[in-house]
Amino acid sequence: MGVAVRSTKTESGPIHYRYFMNVGPQHPSTHGVLRLIIGLYGEYVLSIEPVIGYGHRMHEKMAQSRPWQAFLPNTARMDYACCLPHQHCYLSLIEQHTGIKVPPRAEYIRVIAVELNRIASHLLWLGAFLLDLGAFTPILYCFDDREEVLDILENLTGARITHCFFRIGGVLADIDDHSANRIREFMRRMRGRFSVYHKLVTENIIFIKRTRDIGIITPDMARRYGATGPVLRGSGIAYDVRKQQPYSAYRDFSFDVPTGSRGDCYDRYLVRVEEMQQSLCIIEQALERMPAGEIRAPVPRTIRLPAGQRSFSVEGARGEVTYYLVADGTDTPYRLKVRSPCYANLNLIQELGQGMLFADMIATLGSLDLVIPEIDR
Amino acid sequence: MKRYIIELVQGGASLLAGLGVTLRALVAQPVTVPYPRKKLPMQPGFRGHPMLVRNPATGAFTCIACGTCMQRCPSRCIDITAARTESGTKYPARFQLDFTRCSLCGICVEVCPVSGLAFSRSFAMPHRTREACKYDLVTRGEEGT
Amino acid sequence: MDTIISITSAFTSVALAAAVIVGFVFVNATALGYIERKLCGRFQRRIGPMEVGWHGILQMPVDGIKLIAKQLIVPSHVAGPLFYVAPVLAFAPAALPFLVMPFAPRIQVLAMEAGLVFVLAVISFNTFAVFLAGWSSNNNYSMIGALRAVAQNISYEIPILLSLLTVVFLTGSFNLSRIVQVQESLWFVLRHPGAILAFLVFFIAAIAETNRAPFDLPEAESELTAGFHTEYSGIAFGMFMIAEYTYLFVNCCLATAVFFGGWWGPTLPFGQYSSCIWFFIKAYTLVFIVIWCRWTFPRVRFDQLMNLSWKYLIPIALGNLLLTALCTKL
Ligand code: SF4
Ligand code: SF4
């Protein structure tokens, strides 16, 4: 990589000398194999061009070439930080399409697992975001807490990251008293940890100066790009699939949808931290009111997907996850389209980053919480 | 000017609070363990690679080589060669699991009609060659966990 | 004859002193590297190095050997000799400030009259090395890192100088042992409100001057991968690291001598060594605080860094200097 200085004639007349930087595909703060071609003018970013697709694994094509059950492990491999919502979405779609009813206890277990997964994901994001801002220690504290969640999930699902836990018509394992007590213990611990994060991060003057009024996404802009999840809520739009179109058992729980007021990095940070607390709330209610009964509905051995099309959305940790199915009556989907939230969220950076300082651009990129394999699929 | 000083004082206080957090961590017990010397207890629900289950009474594998797992595995990483005993019951002469492709999804364990498969508890399985990752569960079954 | 003997003896003593000081630079960098890694581990609730030797105490020497033994990977696009010169330039002058550092009443190689100025001059030399490294690497990340380093070091030399001048006004001398001498009854930080302010300014500026987090912008891992030393490997990288630790320690020594009464302290049961021990205790305590800050705070942004220097530290240091000068004259 030589020092690449190219002259570009801009519309306003003067020639700007852009200093091109290749951020990625291997760079500490792109969190995966994302590549950004950045045109710099001094420390200012003039243009950003994201290059994606380094981690493309043809998941959607795979779905079309094998029976629908065989796609289940794939759903866990798109968003490695928060895979259960993907699985939840896929199975709910199939269940709705084939008219299979899920017992309420199974739905509750699904909700608990998904919310635990969401907390783990937000903790990972929190650490990585602080790492982007140059603080090395918070990520270790986050991992300490995340470890607890992963232990619980490992005991429940058998795996720490790529859980394959939900099954058609229910879940694989029940939450017994022992697991429930562990989850309660984790909730107690986690509630006490927020004050540590507030002292170390939220109230830190350097952190505030680095994130307040940086990377402001206006509600209009968020809508234009189809941003969802905490990125959208940070801009003040209280859109949460769990509230707007309650699926699974979410209708049974009361929880808030935290929103920001300014749409800057700091608001997105606050929204995610508050979301963790809301997730704890949901888990608590779910554990309390857990109905007795089956965890798996009896389903026929072979299920064909009736011809037709259908889509289903859930709220993932990064935004709205949608699976869209076109079936032709066989047991293999004719087409399965996955809408991943990060793809829309990433595109914001092109417009958002222009005219920003390089360091702010990195901070903003971090605040979008991108998981690149989910974009590439 | 007043705002400037307030910000200076509050900012300084917030920095000190942050230092307090890390200082407390400094004197607290570390939470990590030096892995190969000390191991954390494994979660009971952990899923290792699938392995063949033995009938506790006879000591023989319960698998009847029906091929369901082979058929249903999403990664198609199971390959079974069936054989028959003199009395005519089928048994797996070879049960190959290509662990390079197994996603540990657990579908094989779930679909087996005779509960012939279970998850092992081994997790550290480094190999030098790809071939070595293809386990024959019939012979490997001895090592079990 | 006599002159020859005195020349030889002078020569041996200088050679001895040089050997001791270079040895000390290595030992100090190794020790600091170990302390930092261990402390960083504990701050993050990890255990830090543990495998090599008792509690990992041999980890750093082993790493040093590894760095020396490693192949130097030189990318084809670097600017020839300058690329090799830069780490040497960073490393070679690092030992010089110890020549005039008054570790104890009689442990000082050169009782230079303008010792303080000498130390500052040597410290600012590091900027050259960093800039050369970044420039000759011919890499976009390194280039930005180098530019940041130059701007940062130039802006932070001013508050360092101004804050030290406060004490120079109080003592009327640039001689470091003289400055320590004066603090026999009470350290400057305890004696004079102006000195407290001067120390705070000096401390912040010194962290920035040595490119340590939260002011580690020339390296800024999450932005510039490794900044100015992105292209360096093996011992060339090791030299930058040794230089960084040495300059860190030099700055802490300077603060000890100027603000914390140098070798003065209650007598310890080590006889004549106790003064030297006091000096090191104070210096390493300051090092600890620097490390503590590094593992707590996020990094500041470049314009904030500049603002901090030009809008806060320099006016404060300047006002402080004026006030102190006025007070001493009245
Ligand atoms: S665990 Fe899943 S991928 Fe592995 S062998 Fe069984 S069915 Fe196949
Ligand atoms: S393990 Fe179970 S499913 Fe697989 S061949 Fe044997 S009996 Fe059939």
Short mmCIF file of C-alpha atoms in Angstrom, two decimals, chain A residues 5-328:
data_model
loop_
_atom_site.label_atom_id
_atom_site.label_comp_id
_atom_site.label_asym_id
_atom_site.label_seq_id
_atom_site.Cartn_x
_atom_site.Cartn_y
_atom_site.Cartn_z
CA VAL A 5 -2.86 10.67 -3.11
CA ARG A 6 -5.31 11.23 -5.88
CA SER A 7 -6.71 14.50 -7.01
CA THR A 8 -10.39 14.78 -7.44
CA LYS A 9 -12.20 17.59 -9.04
CA THR A 10 -15.16 18.49 -6.91
CA GLU A 11 -18.20 20.33 -8.04
CA SER A 12 -17.37 23.44 -6.14
CA GLY A 13 -14.27 23.89 -8.23
CA PRO A 14 -11.12 23.55 -6.11
CA ILE A 15 -9.16 20.38 -6.29
CA HIS A 16 -9.06 18.40 -3.08
CA TYR A 17 -6.23 16.07 -2.55
CA ARG A 18 -7.69 12.99 -1.02
CA TYR A 19 -5.59 10.68 0.97
CA PHE A 20 -7.02 7.22 0.50
CA MET A 21 -7.02 4.80 3.36
CA ASN A 22 -8.00 1.21 3.28
CA VAL A 23 -9.67 0.49 6.58
CA GLY A 24 -10.05 -3.24 6.60
CA PRO A 25 -10.70 -5.98 5.62
CA GLN A 26 -8.35 -6.63 8.52
CA HIS A 27 -8.50 -3.74 10.89
CA PRO A 28 -9.01 -3.67 14.66
CA SER A 29 -12.21 -1.68 14.54
CA THR A 30 -14.14 -3.11 11.64
CA HIS A 31 -14.98 -6.14 13.79
CA GLY A 32 -14.83 -8.63 11.00
CA VAL A 33 -14.01 -8.54 7.37
CA LEU A 34 -15.54 -5.24 6.43
CA ARG A 35 -13.51 -2.94 4.25
CA LEU A 36 -14.00 0.80 4.09
CA ILE A 37 -12.26 2.85 1.46
CA ILE A 38 -11.90 6.22 3.07
CA GLY A 39 -10.95 9.42 1.33
CA LEU A 40 -9.28 11.70 3.85
CA TYR A 41 -8.49 15.36 3.77
CA GLY A 42 -6.13 15.81 6.66
CA GLU A 43 -7.97 14.10 9.49
CA TYR A 44 -11.33 14.75 7.90
CA VAL A 45 -13.25 12.04 6.13
CA LEU A 46 -14.50 13.13 2.73
CA SER A 47 -15.92 9.89 1.47
CA ILE A 48 -16.56 6.40 2.72
CA GLU A 49 -17.15 3.47 0.49
CA PRO A 50 -17.98 0.23 2.28
CA VAL A 51 -16.92 -2.94 0.50
CA ILE A 52 -18.74 -5.99 1.73
CA GLY A 53 -18.97 -9.62 0.81
CA TYR A 54 -15.68 -11.01 2.13
CA GLY A 55 -17.58 -13.40 4.35
CA HIS A 56 -20.25 -14.44 1.91
CA ARG A 57 -21.28 -18.02 2.53
CA MET A 58 -24.40 -18.36 0.37
CA HIS A 59 -26.75 -19.01 3.24
CA GLU A 60 -29.81 -18.12 1.23
CA LYS A 61 -28.76 -20.38 -1.63
CA MET A 62 -28.15 -23.16 0.86
CA ALA A 63 -31.68 -22.77 2.10
CA GLN A 64 -32.98 -23.41 -1.39
CA SER A 65 -31.03 -26.57 -1.88
CA ARG A 66 -31.91 -28.69 1.10
CA PRO A 67 -34.95 -29.59 3.20
CA TRP A 68 -36.03 -26.79 5.46
CA GLN A 69 -34.98 -28.58 8.64
CA ALA A 70 -31.43 -28.67 7.42
CA PHE A 71 -31.28 -24.89 7.38
CA LEU A 72 -31.61 -24.69 11.13
CA PRO A 73 -27.87 -24.73 11.94
CA ASN A 74 -27.34 -22.03 9.30
CA THR A 75 -29.56 -19.58 11.15
CA ALA A 76 -27.07 -19.64 14.01
CA ARG A 77 -24.19 -18.72 11.76
CA MET A 78 -25.27 -15.41 10.33
CA ASP A 79 -25.23 -13.21 13.39
CA TYR A 80 -22.66 -14.90 15.57
CA ALA A 81 -23.19 -12.52 18.48
CA CYS A 82 -26.94 -12.95 18.73
CA CYS A 83 -28.13 -15.98 16.81
CA LEU A 84 -31.23 -17.06 18.69
CA PRO A 85 -33.48 -14.32 17.26
CA HIS A 86 -32.58 -15.58 13.79
CA GLN A 87 -33.53 -19.09 14.75
CA HIS A 88 -36.66 -17.84 16.44
CA CYS A 89 -37.63 -15.96 13.33
CA TYR A 90 -37.01 -18.87 10.99
CA LEU A 91 -38.91 -21.36 13.07
CA SER A 92 -41.81 -19.02 13.77
CA LEU A 93 -42.07 -18.49 10.05
CA ILE A 94 -42.19 -22.21 9.34
CA GLU A 95 -44.60 -22.81 12.20
CA GLN A 96 -46.92 -20.12 11.00
CA HIS A 97 -46.71 -21.33 7.45
CA THR A 98 -47.49 -24.92 8.33
CA GLY A 99 -49.95 -24.11 11.08
CA ILE A 100 -48.08 -25.68 13.97
CA LYS A 101 -48.95 -24.38 17.40
CA VAL A 102 -46.17 -23.93 19.91
CA PRO A 103 -47.00 -24.70 23.54
CA PRO A 104 -46.89 -21.60 25.78
CA ARG A 105 -44.13 -22.96 27.97
CA ALA A 106 -41.92 -23.38 24.94
CA GLU A 107 -42.61 -19.80 23.90
CA TYR A 108 -41.60 -18.60 27.33
CA ILE A 109 -38.39 -20.58 27.20
CA ARG A 110 -37.71 -19.14 23.76
CA VAL A 111 -38.21 -15.63 25.05
CA ILE A 112 -35.89 -16.19 27.99
CA ALA A 113 -33.18 -17.64 25.78
CA VAL A 114 -33.52 -14.86 23.24
CA GLU A 115 -33.36 -12.15 25.88
CA LEU A 116 -30.30 -13.74 27.49
CA ASN A 117 -28.75 -13.81 24.07
CA ARG A 118 -29.60 -10.16 23.59
CA ILE A 119 -27.89 -9.24 26.85
CA ALA A 120 -24.81 -11.21 25.82
CA SER A 121 -24.79 -9.43 22.49
CA HIS A 122 -25.16 -5.97 23.98
CA LEU A 123 -22.39 -6.69 26.47
CA LEU A 124 -20.13 -7.72 23.63
CA TRP A 125 -21.02 -4.56 21.77
CA LEU A 126 -20.41 -2.41 24.81
CA GLY A 127 -16.91 -3.76 25.22
CA ALA A 128 -16.09 -3.53 21.54
CA PHE A 129 -17.41 0.01 21.31
CA LEU A 130 -15.24 1.12 24.19
CA LEU A 131 -12.33 -0.61 22.51
CA ASP A 132 -12.99 1.48 19.41
CA LEU A 133 -12.80 4.53 21.63
CA GLY A 134 -9.49 3.33 22.99
CA ALA A 135 -10.52 2.07 26.44
CA PHE A 136 -9.12 -1.40 26.88
CA THR A 137 -10.49 -2.40 30.24
CA PRO A 138 -14.31 -2.31 29.92
CA ILE A 139 -14.35 -5.12 27.38
CA LEU A 140 -12.84 -7.46 29.93
CA TYR A 141 -15.48 -6.52 32.49
CA CYS A 142 -18.16 -7.07 29.85
CA PHE A 143 -16.71 -10.45 29.03
CA ASP A 144 -16.75 -11.31 32.69
CA ASP A 145 -20.51 -10.71 32.77
CA ARG A 146 -21.07 -12.21 29.38
CA GLU A 147 -19.35 -15.35 30.57
CA GLU A 148 -22.17 -15.88 33.05
CA VAL A 149 -24.79 -15.55 30.32
CA LEU A 150 -22.87 -17.87 28.05
CA ASP A 151 -22.58 -20.45 30.83
CA ILE A 152 -26.33 -20.38 31.31
CA LEU A 153 -26.94 -20.60 27.59
CA GLU A 154 -24.39 -23.35 27.23
CA ASN A 155 -26.13 -25.41 29.84
CA LEU A 156 -29.43 -24.79 28.14
CA THR A 157 -28.48 -25.10 24.49
CA GLY A 158 -25.24 -27.04 24.52
CA ALA A 159 -23.22 -24.38 22.78
CA ARG A 160 -21.78 -21.01 23.70
CA ILE A 161 -22.06 -19.07 20.47
CA THR A 162 -23.78 -21.03 17.72
CA HIS A 163 -26.77 -22.26 19.62
CA CYS A 164 -29.04 -24.68 17.83
CA PHE A 165 -31.71 -24.82 20.45
CA PHE A 166 -35.14 -24.17 19.02
CA ARG A 167 -36.97 -26.92 17.20
CA ILE A 168 -40.11 -26.92 15.17
CA GLY A 169 -42.98 -26.73 17.62
CA GLY A 170 -40.91 -26.01 20.67
CA VAL A 171 -37.47 -26.10 22.19
CA LEU A 172 -34.94 -28.80 22.89
CA ALA A 173 -34.54 -28.51 26.65
CA ASP A 174 -36.58 -27.28 29.55
CA ILE A 175 -35.60 -24.64 32.06
CA ASP A 176 -35.67 -26.51 35.35
CA ASP A 177 -35.45 -25.04 38.82
CA HIS A 178 -31.69 -25.22 38.81
CA SER A 179 -31.40 -23.25 35.60
CA ALA A 180 -34.05 -20.81 36.76
CA ASN A 181 -32.10 -20.16 39.93
CA ARG A 182 -28.94 -19.59 37.97
CA ILE A 183 -30.71 -17.11 35.78
CA ARG A 184 -32.09 -15.32 38.84
CA GLU A 185 -28.63 -15.21 40.32
CA PHE A 186 -27.27 -13.75 37.13
CA MET A 187 -30.01 -11.10 37.16
CA ARG A 188 -29.06 -10.06 40.66
CA ARG A 189 -25.42 -9.84 39.68
CA MET A 190 -26.10 -7.97 36.47
CA ARG A 191 -28.32 -5.38 38.13
CA GLY A 192 -25.46 -4.56 40.47
CA ARG A 193 -23.01 -4.26 37.62
CA PHE A 194 -24.74 -1.37 35.88
CA SER A 195 -23.46 1.09 38.47
CA VAL A 196 -19.91 -0.03 37.67
CA TYR A 197 -20.47 0.58 33.98
CA HIS A 198 -22.01 3.95 34.73
CA LYS A 199 -19.01 5.00 36.78
CA LEU A 200 -16.47 3.64 34.36
CA VAL A 201 -18.15 4.64 31.13
CA THR A 202 -21.42 6.55 31.15
CA GLU A 203 -20.28 9.40 33.36
CA ASN A 204 -16.71 9.52 32.14
CA ILE A 205 -16.01 12.96 30.75
CA ILE A 206 -13.75 11.66 27.98
CA PHE A 207 -16.43 9.19 26.91
CA ILE A 208 -19.11 11.88 26.90
CA LYS A 209 -16.90 14.21 24.90
CA ARG A 210 -16.14 11.49 22.42
CA THR A 211 -19.76 10.45 21.83
CA ARG A 212 -22.09 13.37 22.62
CA ASP A 213 -23.33 14.99 19.42
CA ILE A 214 -21.14 12.72 17.36
CA GLY A 215 -22.69 10.85 14.47
CA ILE A 216 -26.16 12.31 14.75
CA ILE A 217 -28.72 10.29 12.84
CA THR A 218 -31.90 12.28 12.33
CA PRO A 219 -35.18 10.36 12.44
CA ASP A 220 -35.67 11.18 8.80
CA MET A 221 -32.30 9.81 7.85
CA ALA A 222 -32.85 6.65 9.87
CA ARG A 223 -36.14 6.09 8.06
CA ARG A 224 -34.60 6.72 4.68
CA TYR A 225 -31.99 4.05 5.17
CA GLY A 226 -34.35 1.60 6.82
CA ALA A 227 -32.37 1.53 10.04
CA THR A 228 -33.87 -0.55 12.82
CA GLY A 229 -33.07 -1.62 16.32
CA PRO A 230 -31.14 0.54 18.77
CA VAL A 231 -29.85 2.69 15.91
CA LEU A 232 -33.40 3.72 15.06
CA ARG A 233 -34.50 4.00 18.68
CA GLY A 234 -31.47 6.11 19.47
CA SER A 235 -32.90 8.63 17.02
CA GLY A 236 -36.09 8.83 19.00
CA ILE A 237 -38.40 6.51 17.07
CA ALA A 238 -39.88 3.96 19.44
CA TYR A 239 -40.10 1.14 16.94
CA ASP A 240 -39.58 -2.29 18.42
CA VAL A 241 -41.03 -5.37 16.74
CA ARG A 242 -41.65 -6.87 20.15
CA LYS A 243 -44.06 -4.01 20.85
CA GLN A 244 -45.38 -3.13 17.40
CA GLN A 245 -46.25 -6.64 16.25
CA PRO A 246 -45.94 -8.75 19.38
CA TYR A 247 -44.92 -12.25 18.42
CA SER A 248 -44.22 -15.31 20.51
CA ALA A 249 -45.04 -14.54 24.14
CA TYR A 250 -44.04 -10.89 24.16
CA ARG A 251 -47.63 -9.77 24.53
CA ASP A 252 -47.59 -11.15 28.09
CA PHE A 253 -44.80 -8.96 29.37
CA SER A 254 -44.67 -5.32 30.19
CA PHE A 255 -41.46 -3.55 29.23
CA ASP A 256 -40.40 -0.18 27.96
CA VAL A 257 -38.89 0.69 24.65
CA PRO A 258 -36.05 3.07 25.50
CA THR A 259 -35.43 5.83 23.01
CA GLY A 260 -32.84 8.55 22.64
CA SER A 261 -33.49 12.21 22.01
CA ARG A 262 -30.57 13.38 19.88
CA GLY A 263 -29.64 10.36 17.83
CA ASP A 264 -25.94 10.59 18.58
CA CYS A 265 -23.53 7.86 19.63
CA TYR A 266 -24.18 8.56 23.28
CA ASP A 267 -27.92 8.03 22.84
CA ARG A 268 -27.36 4.76 21.08
CA TYR A 269 -25.13 3.72 23.94
CA LEU A 270 -27.76 4.65 26.51
CA VAL A 271 -30.49 2.87 24.57
CA ARG A 272 -28.52 -0.36 24.53
CA VAL A 273 -27.65 -0.20 28.21
CA GLU A 274 -31.29 0.47 29.05
CA GLU A 275 -32.34 -2.37 26.77
CA MET A 276 -30.24 -4.76 28.79
CA GLN A 277 -32.18 -3.73 31.87
CA GLN A 278 -35.48 -4.18 30.04
CA SER A 279 -34.35 -7.62 28.94
CA LEU A 280 -33.67 -8.48 32.55
CA CYS A 281 -37.21 -7.31 33.32
CA ILE A 282 -38.67 -9.54 30.64
CA ILE A 283 -36.69 -12.53 31.82
CA GLU A 284 -37.83 -11.94 35.37
CA GLN A 285 -41.49 -11.80 34.37
CA ALA A 286 -41.11 -14.84 32.15
CA LEU A 287 -39.52 -16.88 34.93
CA GLU A 288 -42.25 -15.87 37.33
CA ARG A 289 -45.18 -16.62 35.11
CA MET A 290 -43.79 -19.59 33.32
CA PRO A 291 -46.77 -21.82 32.46
CA ALA A 292 -46.50 -25.54 33.05
CA GLY A 293 -46.88 -27.99 30.25
CA GLU A 294 -45.18 -29.39 27.20
CA ILE A 295 -42.07 -27.82 25.76
CA ARG A 296 -42.61 -29.33 22.36
CA ALA A 297 -45.73 -29.81 20.32
CA PRO A 298 -46.10 -33.15 18.59
CA VAL A 299 -45.31 -32.58 14.95
CA PRO A 300 -45.50 -34.93 12.01
CA ARG A 301 -42.24 -36.52 10.97
CA THR A 302 -42.14 -34.98 7.57
CA ILE A 303 -43.55 -31.53 7.02
CA ARG A 304 -44.03 -30.10 3.59
CA LEU A 305 -44.19 -26.38 3.11
CA PRO A 306 -47.51 -25.51 1.50
CA ALA A 307 -47.22 -23.43 -1.63
CA GLY A 308 -47.37 -19.74 -0.91
CA GLN A 309 -45.32 -16.99 0.58
CA ARG A 310 -44.97 -15.55 4.01
CA SER A 311 -42.67 -13.36 6.01
CA PHE A 312 -41.97 -13.05 9.69
CA SER A 313 -40.09 -10.46 11.70
CA VAL A 314 -38.53 -10.50 15.11
CA GLU A 315 -36.48 -8.00 17.03
CA GLY A 316 -32.85 -9.04 17.01
CA ALA A 317 -30.16 -7.38 19.08
CA ARG A 318 -29.26 -5.16 16.13
CA GLY A 319 -32.68 -4.53 14.71
CA GLU A 320 -35.46 -6.12 12.79
CA VAL A 321 -34.71 -9.59 11.46
CA THR A 322 -37.08 -10.70 8.73
CA TYR A 323 -37.28 -14.03 6.97
CA TYR A 324 -39.27 -14.20 3.79
CA LEU A 325 -40.27 -17.58 2.43
CA VAL A 326 -41.60 -18.61 -0.94
CA ALA A 327 -42.64 -22.24 -0.89
CA ASP A 328 -43.82 -24.47 -3.70
#
